[in-house]
Tab-separated table of C-alpha atoms and ligand atoms in Angstrom:
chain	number	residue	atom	x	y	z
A	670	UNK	CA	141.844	144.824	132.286
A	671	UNK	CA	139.117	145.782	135.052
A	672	UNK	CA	140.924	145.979	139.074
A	673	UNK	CA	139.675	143.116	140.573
A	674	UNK	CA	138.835	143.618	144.542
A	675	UNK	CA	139.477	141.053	147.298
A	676	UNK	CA	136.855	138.318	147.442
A	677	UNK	CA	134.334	138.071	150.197
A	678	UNK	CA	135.849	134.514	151.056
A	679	UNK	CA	139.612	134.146	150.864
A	680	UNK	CA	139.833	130.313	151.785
A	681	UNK	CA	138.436	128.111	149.236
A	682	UNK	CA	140.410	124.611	149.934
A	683	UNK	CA	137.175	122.843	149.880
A	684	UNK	CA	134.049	124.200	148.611
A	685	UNK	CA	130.837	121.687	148.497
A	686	UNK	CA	127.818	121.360	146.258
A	687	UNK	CA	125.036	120.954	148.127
A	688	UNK	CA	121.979	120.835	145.916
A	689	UNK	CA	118.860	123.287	147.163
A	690	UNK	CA	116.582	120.305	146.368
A	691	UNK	CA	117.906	118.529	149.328
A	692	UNK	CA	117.120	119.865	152.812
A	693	UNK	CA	118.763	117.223	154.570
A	694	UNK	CA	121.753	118.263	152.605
A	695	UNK	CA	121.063	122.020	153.277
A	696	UNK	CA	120.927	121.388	157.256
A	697	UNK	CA	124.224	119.779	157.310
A	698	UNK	CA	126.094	122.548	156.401
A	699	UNK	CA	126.608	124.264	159.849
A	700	UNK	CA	127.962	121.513	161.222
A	701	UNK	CA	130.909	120.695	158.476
A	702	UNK	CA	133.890	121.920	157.902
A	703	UNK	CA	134.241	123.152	153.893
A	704	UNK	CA	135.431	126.628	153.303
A	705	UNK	CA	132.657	127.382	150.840
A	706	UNK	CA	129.565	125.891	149.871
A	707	UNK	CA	127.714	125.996	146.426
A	708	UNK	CA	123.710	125.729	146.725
A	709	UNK	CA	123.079	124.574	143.384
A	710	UNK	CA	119.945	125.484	141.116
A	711	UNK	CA	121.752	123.581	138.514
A	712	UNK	CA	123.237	120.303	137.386
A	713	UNK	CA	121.899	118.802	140.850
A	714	UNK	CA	118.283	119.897	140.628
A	715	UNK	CA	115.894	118.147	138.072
A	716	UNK	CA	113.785	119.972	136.102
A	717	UNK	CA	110.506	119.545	137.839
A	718	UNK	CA	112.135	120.330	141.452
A	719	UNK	CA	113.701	124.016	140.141
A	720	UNK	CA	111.034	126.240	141.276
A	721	UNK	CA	110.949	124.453	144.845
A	722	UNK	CA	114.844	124.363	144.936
A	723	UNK	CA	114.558	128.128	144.218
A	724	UNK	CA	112.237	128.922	146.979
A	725	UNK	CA	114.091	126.502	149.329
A	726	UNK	CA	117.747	128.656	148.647
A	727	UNK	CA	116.219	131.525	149.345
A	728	UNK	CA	114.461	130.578	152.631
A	729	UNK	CA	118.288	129.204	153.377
A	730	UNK	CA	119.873	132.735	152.708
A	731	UNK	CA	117.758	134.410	155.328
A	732	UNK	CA	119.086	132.057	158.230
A	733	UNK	CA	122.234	132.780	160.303
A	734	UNK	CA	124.343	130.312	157.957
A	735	UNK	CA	123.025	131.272	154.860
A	736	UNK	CA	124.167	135.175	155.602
A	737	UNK	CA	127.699	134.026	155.759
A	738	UNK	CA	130.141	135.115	153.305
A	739	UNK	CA	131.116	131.428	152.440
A	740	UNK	CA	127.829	130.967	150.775
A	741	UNK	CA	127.811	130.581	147.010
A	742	UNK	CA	124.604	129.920	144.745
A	743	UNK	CA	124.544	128.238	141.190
A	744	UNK	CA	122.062	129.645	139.245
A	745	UNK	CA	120.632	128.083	135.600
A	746	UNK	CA	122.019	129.717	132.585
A	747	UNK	CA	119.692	132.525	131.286
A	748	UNK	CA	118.779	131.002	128.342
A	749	UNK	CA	116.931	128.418	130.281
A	750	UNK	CA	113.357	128.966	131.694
A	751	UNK	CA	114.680	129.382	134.864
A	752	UNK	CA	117.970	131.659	134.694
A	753	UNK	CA	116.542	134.851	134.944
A	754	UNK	CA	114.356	134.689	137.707
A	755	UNK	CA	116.752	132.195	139.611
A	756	UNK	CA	118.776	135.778	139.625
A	757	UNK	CA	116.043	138.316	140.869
A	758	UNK	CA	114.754	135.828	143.481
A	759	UNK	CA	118.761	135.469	145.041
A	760	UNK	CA	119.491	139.213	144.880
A	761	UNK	CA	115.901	139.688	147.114
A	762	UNK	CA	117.051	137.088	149.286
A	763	UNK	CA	120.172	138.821	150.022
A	764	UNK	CA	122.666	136.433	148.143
A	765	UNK	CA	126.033	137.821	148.058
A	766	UNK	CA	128.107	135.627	145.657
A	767	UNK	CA	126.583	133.367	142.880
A	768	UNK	CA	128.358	130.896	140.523
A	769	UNK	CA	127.352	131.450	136.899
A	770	UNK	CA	126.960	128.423	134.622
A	771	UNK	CA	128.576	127.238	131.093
A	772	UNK	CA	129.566	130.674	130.479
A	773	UNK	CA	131.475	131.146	127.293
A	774	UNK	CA	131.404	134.601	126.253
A	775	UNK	CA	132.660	138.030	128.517
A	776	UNK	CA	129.826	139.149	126.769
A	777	UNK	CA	127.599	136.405	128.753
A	778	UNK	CA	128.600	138.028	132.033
A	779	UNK	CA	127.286	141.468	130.920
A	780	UNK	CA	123.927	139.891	130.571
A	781	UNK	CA	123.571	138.837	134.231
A	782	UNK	CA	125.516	141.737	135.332
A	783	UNK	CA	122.577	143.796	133.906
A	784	UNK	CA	119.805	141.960	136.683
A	785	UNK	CA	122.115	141.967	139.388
A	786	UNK	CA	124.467	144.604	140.932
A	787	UNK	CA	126.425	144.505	143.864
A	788	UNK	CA	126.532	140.742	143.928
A	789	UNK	CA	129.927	139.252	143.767
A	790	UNK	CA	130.434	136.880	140.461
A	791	UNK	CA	132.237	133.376	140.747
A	792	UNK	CA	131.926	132.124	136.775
A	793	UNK	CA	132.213	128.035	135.781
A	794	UNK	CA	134.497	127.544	132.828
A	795	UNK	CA	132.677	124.085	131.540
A	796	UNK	CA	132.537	124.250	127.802
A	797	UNK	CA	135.573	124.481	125.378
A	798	UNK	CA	134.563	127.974	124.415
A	799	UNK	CA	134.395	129.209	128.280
A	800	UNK	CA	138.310	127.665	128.026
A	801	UNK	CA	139.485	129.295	124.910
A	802	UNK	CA	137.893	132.775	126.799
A	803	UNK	CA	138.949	132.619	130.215
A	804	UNK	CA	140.610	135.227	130.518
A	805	UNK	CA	138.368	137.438	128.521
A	806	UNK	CA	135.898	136.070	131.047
A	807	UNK	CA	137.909	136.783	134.120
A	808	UNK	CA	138.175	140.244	133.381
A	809	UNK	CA	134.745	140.960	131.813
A	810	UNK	CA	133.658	142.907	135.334
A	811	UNK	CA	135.635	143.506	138.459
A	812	UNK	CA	132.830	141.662	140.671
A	813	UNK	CA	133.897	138.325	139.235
A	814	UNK	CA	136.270	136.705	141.986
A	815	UNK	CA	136.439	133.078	141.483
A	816	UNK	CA	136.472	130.638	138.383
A	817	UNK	CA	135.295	127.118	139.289
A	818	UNK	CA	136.247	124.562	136.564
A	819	UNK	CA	133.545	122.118	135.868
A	820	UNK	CA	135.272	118.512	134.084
A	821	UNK	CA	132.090	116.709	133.836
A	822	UNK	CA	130.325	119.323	131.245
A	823	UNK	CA	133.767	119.625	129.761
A	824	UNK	CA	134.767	115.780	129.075
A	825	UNK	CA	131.350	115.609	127.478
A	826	UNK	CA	131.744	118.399	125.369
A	827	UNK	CA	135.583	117.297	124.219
A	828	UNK	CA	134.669	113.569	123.723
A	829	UNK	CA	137.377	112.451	126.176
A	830	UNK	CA	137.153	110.011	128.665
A	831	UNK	CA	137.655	110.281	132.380
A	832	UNK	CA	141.378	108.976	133.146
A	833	UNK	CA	143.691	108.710	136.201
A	834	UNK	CA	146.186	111.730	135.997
A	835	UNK	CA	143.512	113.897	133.448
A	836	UNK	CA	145.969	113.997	130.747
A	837	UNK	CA	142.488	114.886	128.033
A	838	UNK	CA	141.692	117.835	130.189
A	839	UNK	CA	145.203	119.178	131.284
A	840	UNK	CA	145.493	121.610	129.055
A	841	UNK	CA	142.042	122.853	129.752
A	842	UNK	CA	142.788	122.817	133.385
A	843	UNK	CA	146.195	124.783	132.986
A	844	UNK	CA	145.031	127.172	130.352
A	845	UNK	CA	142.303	128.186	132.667
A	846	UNK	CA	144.680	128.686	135.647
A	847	UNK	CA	146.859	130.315	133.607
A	848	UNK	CA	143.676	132.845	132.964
A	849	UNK	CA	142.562	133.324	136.563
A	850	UNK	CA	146.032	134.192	137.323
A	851	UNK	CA	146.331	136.873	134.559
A	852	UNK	CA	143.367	138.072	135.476
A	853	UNK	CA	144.577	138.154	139.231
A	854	UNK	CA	141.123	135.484	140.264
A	855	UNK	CA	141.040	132.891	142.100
A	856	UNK	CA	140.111	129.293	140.179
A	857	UNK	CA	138.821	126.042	141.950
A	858	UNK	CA	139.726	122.871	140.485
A	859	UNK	CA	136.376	120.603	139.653
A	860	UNK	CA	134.769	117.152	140.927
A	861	UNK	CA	136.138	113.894	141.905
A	862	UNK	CA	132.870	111.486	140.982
A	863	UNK	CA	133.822	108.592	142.317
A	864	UNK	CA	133.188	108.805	145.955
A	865	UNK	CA	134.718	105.051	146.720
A	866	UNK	CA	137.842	106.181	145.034
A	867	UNK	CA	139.746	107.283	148.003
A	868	UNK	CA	142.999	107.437	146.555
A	869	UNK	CA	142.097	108.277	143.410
A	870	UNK	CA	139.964	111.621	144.530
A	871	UNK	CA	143.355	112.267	146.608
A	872	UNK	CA	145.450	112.124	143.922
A	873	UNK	CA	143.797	115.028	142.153
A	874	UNK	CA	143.531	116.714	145.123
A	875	UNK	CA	147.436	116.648	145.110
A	876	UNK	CA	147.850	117.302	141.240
A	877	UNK	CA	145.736	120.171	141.788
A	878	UNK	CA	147.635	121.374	144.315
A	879	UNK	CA	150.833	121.316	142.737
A	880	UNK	CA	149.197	123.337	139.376
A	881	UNK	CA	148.097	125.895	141.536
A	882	UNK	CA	144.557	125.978	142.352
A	883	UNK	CA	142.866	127.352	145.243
A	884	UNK	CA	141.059	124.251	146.098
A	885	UNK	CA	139.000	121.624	145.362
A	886	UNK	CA	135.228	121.368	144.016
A	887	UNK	CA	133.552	118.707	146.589
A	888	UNK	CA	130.337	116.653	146.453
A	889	UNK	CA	130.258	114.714	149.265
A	890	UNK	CA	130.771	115.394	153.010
A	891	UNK	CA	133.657	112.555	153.400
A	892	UNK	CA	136.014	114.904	150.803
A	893	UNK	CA	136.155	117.880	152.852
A	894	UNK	CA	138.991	116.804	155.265
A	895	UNK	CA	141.441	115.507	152.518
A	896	UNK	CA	141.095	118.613	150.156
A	897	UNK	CA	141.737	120.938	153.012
A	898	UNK	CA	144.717	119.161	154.009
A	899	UNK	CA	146.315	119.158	150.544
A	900	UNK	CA	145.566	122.868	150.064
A	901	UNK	CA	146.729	123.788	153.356
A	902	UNK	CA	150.609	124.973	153.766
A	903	UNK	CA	152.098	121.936	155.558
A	904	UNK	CA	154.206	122.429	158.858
A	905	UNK	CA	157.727	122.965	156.732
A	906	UNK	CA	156.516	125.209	154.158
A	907	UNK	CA	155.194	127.501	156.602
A	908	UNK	CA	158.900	127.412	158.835
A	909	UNK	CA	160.449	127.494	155.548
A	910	UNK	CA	158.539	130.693	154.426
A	911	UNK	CA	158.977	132.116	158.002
A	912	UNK	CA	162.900	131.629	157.502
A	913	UNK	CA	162.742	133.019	154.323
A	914	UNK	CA	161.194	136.081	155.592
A	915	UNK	CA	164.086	136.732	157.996
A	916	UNK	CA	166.830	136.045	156.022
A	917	UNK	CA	165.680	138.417	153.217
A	918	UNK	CA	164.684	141.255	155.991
A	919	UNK	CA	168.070	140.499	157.254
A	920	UNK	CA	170.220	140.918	153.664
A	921	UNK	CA	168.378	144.063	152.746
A	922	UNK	CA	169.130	145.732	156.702
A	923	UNK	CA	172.955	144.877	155.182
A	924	UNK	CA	172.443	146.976	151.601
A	925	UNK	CA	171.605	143.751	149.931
A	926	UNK	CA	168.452	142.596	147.654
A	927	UNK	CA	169.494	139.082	147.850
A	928	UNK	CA	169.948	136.299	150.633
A	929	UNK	CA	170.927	132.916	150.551
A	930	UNK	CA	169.543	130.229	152.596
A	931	UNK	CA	170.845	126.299	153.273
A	932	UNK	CA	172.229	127.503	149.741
A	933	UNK	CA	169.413	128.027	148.012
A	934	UNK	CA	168.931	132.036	146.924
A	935	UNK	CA	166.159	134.066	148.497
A	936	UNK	CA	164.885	136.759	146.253
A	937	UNK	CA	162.083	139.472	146.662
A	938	UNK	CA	159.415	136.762	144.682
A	939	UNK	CA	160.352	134.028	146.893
A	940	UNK	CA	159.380	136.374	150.031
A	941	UNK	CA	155.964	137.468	148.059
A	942	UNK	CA	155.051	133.796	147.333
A	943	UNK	CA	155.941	133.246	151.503
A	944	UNK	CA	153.415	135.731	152.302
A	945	UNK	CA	151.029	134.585	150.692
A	946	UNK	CA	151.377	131.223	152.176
A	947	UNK	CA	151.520	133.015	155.688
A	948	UNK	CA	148.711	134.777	155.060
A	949	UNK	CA	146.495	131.624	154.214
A	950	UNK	CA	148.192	129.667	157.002
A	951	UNK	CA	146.569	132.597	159.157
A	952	UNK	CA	143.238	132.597	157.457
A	953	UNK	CA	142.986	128.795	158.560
A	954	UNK	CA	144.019	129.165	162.012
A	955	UNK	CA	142.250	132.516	162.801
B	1629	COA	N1	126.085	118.360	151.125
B	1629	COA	C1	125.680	118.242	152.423
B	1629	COA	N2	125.412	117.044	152.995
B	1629	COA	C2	125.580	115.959	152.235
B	1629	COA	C3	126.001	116.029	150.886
B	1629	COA	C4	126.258	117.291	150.330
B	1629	COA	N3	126.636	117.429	149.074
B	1629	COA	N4	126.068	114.776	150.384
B	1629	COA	C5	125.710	113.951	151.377
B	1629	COA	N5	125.405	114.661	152.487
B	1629	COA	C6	124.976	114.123	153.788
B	1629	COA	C7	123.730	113.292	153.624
B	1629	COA	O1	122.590	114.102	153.768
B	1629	COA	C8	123.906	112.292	154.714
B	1629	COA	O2	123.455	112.837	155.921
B	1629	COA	P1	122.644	111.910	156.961
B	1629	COA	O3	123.541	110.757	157.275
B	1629	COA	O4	122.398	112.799	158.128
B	1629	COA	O5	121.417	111.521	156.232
B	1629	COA	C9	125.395	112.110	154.864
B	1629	COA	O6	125.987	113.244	154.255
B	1629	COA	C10	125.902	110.860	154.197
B	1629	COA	O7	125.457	110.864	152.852
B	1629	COA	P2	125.389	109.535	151.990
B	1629	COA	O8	124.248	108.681	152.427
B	1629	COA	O9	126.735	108.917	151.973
B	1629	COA	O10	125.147	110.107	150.553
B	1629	COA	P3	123.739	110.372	149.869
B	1629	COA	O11	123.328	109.086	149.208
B	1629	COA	O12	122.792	111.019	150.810
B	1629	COA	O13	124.144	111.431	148.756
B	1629	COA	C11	124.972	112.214	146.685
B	1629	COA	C12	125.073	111.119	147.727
B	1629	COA	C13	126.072	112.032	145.648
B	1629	COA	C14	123.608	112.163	146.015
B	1629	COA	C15	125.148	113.580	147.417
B	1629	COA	O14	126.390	113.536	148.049
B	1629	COA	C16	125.019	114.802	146.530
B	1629	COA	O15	123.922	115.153	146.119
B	1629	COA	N6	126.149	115.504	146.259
B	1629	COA	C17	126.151	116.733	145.531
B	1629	COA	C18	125.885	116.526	144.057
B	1629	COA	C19	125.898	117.825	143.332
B	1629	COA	O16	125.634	118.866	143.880
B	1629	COA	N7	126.242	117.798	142.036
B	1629	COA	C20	126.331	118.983	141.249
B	1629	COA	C21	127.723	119.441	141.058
B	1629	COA	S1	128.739	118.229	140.291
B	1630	MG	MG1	128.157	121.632	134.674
């Protein structure tokens, strides 16, 4: 398995599509509030508008916003007709991450690999192959960070249907996880389409939460707030893991590798998984 090296942008509780065919879209960004944002080549921009979006993501990479580390871009698979030069024009621009397309080989990455170096890789697992190889995928180079899944592409491509609680993709959902963690990568759940569905788009919010993901794929301005607060550490888990801390520090300055707190037992993973929750309680303050 390939090392994998910190990611240029460790919060991801929200990260927007914003297509590059939309400049009104593209303007808005400095003034929101999403961790990361995805300029998409892709799904968002129709065939006839690709070469403009191109141009118009690039001309966004060279201003003060589009420098930041937060900024992802979604290129077209290779195969199309715009792929390959989607990848030459970003690396000129000066794109540092971008978000590669119904990958579903390791083999796929070393492809795009070849046309650009030094630019961090965030991969979308979006097809039942890409599922069945995540982890191969994950570890296929050490500049991959980030796997984004993509439901939409994947329903399609499984038959299913769309359901409240996403019992027809849960396995594809946790067997992905279940890869980025292996592979020691982050993964972002997808899409909530519905943008009346209030409560529905915050119940997957939640579910994802609870699985494990990083955060939440978002299309639309109004989801930011409500995927940030679900991926957020809330007010108790951050005392709790502060408490946790303390007790532990406090049973090993006694000889011992264990502590027990309101009667539940602290061990050395419990004060790992605190950390981490710590650290990304810091990250959101800072
Ligand atoms: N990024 C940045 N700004 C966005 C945005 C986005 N994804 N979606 C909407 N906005 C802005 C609009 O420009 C608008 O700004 P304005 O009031 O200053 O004009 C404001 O938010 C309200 O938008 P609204 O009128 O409610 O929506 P819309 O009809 O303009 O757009 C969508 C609706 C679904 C077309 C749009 O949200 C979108 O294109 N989302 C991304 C889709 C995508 O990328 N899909 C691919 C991955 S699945
Ligand atoms: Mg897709």
């Amino acid at each position: 398995m390939t090392k994998q090296t910190p990611d240029l942008n460790p919060l991801k509780r929200s990260v927007l599509y914003v297509p590059a065919s939309n400049s009104r879209a593209l303007s808005k960004i400095t003034a929101l509030d999403a961790d990361c944002y995805i300029i998409d080549l892709e799904d968002a921009v129709a065939p006839d508008a690709k070469e403009e979006a191109r141009q118009s993501a690039c001309d966004f990479l060279k201003t003060d916003q589009g420098r930041k580390d937060n900024i992802i871009v979604r290129t077209n698979a290779l195969e199309t007709d715009w792929g390959k030069q989607d990848l030459i024009s970003l690396a000129s621009a000066g794109v540092k991450t971008v978000l590669l397309p119904k990958v579903g080989h390791a083999d796929d990455i070393k492809g795009y690999a070849d046309i650009i170096s030094d630019i961090n890789i965030w991969v979308m697992i979006e097809t039942p192959l890409g599922v069945l190889n995540a982890y191969k995928i994950a570890t296929a180079s050490e500049r991959i960070k980030c796997l984004v899944m993509g439901t939409s592409d994947l329903v399609k491509d499984l038959r299913a249907k769309h359901v409240p609680g996403r019992l027809p993709v849960l396995y594809s959902l946790s067997h992905s996880l279940l890869a980025a963690r292996a592979a020691g990568v982050d993964i972002i759940d997808s899409v909530y389409l519905d943008l009346h569905d209030n409560d529905g788009f915050a119940a997957t919010c939640k579910q994802a939460a609870e699985m494990g993901f990083d955060g939440k794929s978002v299309i639309h301005p109004k989801q930011i707030d409500v995927a940030n607060e679900f991926f957020s550490p809330g007010a108790e888990e951050i005392e709790m893991a502060h408490k946790m801390i303390e007790a532990h520090e406090h049973a090993l300055k006694k000889g011992e590798g264990v502590a027990v707190l309101d009667g539940k037992l602290v061990e050395n993973l419990h004060v790992e998984d605190a950390k981490r929750i710590l650290n990304i309680a810091g990250l959101i303050t800072r």
